[in-house]
PDB file of C-alpha atoms in Angstrom:
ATOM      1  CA  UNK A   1       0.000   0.000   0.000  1.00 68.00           C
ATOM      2  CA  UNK A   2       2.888   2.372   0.651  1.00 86.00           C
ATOM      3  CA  UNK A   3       4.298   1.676  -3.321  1.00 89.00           C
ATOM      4  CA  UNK A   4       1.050   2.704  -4.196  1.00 88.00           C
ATOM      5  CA  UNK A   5       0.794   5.935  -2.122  1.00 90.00           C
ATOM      6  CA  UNK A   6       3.839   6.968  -2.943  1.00 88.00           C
ATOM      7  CA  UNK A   7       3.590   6.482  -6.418  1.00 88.00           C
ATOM      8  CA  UNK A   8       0.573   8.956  -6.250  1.00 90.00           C
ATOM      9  CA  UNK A   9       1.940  11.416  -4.230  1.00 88.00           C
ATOM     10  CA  UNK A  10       4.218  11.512  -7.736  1.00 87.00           C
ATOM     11  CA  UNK A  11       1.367  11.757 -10.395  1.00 91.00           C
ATOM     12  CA  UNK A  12      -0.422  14.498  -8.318  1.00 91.00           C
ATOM     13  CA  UNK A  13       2.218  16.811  -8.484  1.00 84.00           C
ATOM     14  CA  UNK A  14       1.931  16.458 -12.452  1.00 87.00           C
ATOM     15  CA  UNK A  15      -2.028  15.888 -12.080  1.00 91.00           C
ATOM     16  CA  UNK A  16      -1.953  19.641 -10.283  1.00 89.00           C
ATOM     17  CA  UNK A  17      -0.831  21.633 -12.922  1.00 85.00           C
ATOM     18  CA  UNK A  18      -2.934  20.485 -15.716  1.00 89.00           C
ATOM     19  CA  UNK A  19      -5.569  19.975 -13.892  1.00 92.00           C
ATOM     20  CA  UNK A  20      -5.651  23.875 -12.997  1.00 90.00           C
ATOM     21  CA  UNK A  21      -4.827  24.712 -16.443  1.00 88.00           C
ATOM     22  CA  UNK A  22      -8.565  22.985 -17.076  1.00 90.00           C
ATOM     23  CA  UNK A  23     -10.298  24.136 -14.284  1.00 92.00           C
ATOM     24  CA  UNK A  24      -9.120  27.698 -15.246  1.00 90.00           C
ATOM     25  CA  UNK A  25     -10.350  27.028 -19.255  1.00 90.00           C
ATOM     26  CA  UNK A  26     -13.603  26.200 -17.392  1.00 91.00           C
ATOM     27  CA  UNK A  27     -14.065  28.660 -14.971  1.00 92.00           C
ATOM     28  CA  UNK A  28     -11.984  31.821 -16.333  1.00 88.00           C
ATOM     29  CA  UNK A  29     -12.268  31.305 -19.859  1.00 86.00           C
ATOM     30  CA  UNK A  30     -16.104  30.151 -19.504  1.00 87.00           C
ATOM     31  CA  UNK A  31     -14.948  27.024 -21.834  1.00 89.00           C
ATOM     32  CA  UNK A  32     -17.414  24.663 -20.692  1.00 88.00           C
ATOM     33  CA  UNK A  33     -19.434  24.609 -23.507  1.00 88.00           C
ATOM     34  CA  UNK A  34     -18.690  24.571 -27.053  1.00 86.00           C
ATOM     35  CA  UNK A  35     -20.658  26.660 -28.636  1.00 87.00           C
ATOM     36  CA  UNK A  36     -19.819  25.806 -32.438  1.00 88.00           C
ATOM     37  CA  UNK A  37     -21.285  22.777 -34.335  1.00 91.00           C
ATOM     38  CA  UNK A  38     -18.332  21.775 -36.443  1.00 94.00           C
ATOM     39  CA  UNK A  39     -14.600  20.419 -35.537  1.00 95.00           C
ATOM     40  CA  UNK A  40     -12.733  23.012 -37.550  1.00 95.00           C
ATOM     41  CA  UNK A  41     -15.105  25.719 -35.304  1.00 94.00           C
ATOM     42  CA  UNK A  42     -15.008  24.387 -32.236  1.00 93.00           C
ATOM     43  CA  UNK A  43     -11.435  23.440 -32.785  1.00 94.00           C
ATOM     44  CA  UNK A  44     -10.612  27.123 -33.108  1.00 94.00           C
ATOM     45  CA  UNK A  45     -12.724  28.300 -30.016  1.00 93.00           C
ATOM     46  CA  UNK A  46     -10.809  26.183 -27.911  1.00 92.00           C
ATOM     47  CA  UNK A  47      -7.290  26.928 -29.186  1.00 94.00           C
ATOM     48  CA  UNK A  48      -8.573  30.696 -28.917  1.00 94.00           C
ATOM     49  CA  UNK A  49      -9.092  30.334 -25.356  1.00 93.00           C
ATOM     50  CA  UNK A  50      -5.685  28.750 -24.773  1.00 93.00           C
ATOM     51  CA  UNK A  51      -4.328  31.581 -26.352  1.00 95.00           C
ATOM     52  CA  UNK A  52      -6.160  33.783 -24.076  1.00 93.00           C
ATOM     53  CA  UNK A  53      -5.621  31.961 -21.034  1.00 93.00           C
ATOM     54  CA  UNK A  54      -1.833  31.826 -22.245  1.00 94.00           C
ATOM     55  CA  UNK A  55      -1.446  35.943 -22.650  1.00 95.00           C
ATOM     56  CA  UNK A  56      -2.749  36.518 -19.490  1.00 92.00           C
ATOM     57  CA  UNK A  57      -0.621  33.643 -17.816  1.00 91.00           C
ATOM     58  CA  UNK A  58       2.570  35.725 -19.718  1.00 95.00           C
ATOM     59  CA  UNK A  59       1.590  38.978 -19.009  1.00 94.00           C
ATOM     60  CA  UNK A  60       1.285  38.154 -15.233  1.00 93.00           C
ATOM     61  CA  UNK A  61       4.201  36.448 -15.168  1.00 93.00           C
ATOM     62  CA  UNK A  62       6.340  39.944 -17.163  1.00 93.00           C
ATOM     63  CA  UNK A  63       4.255  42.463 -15.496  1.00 78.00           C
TER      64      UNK A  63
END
């Protein structure tokens, strides 16, 4: 049982991060629907919010 603990103590440190990227796409970036009907569409309103979430990751980290 210890192995096993241990082992995810390791994955949640990993886990953490992307997992807040996602809840912040969610939450922030009110991503929890997709509004488009269409990959190509939807495709692009989630890699727009990525971008967005991205800028204001940079310009908090710069300003």
């Amino acid at each position: 049982m210890a192995k096993a603990q241990a082992l995810q103590q390791l994955i949640a440190r990993r886990r953490a991060a992307v997992e807040t990227t996602f809840a912040t796409l969610k939450n922030r970036m009110r991503l929890t629907v997709i509004r488009y009907v269409g990959l190509a569409k939807a495709t692009a309103q989630v890699t727009m919010a990525a971008i967005a979430f991205n800028m204001r990751r940079w310009a908090a980290i710069t300003g």
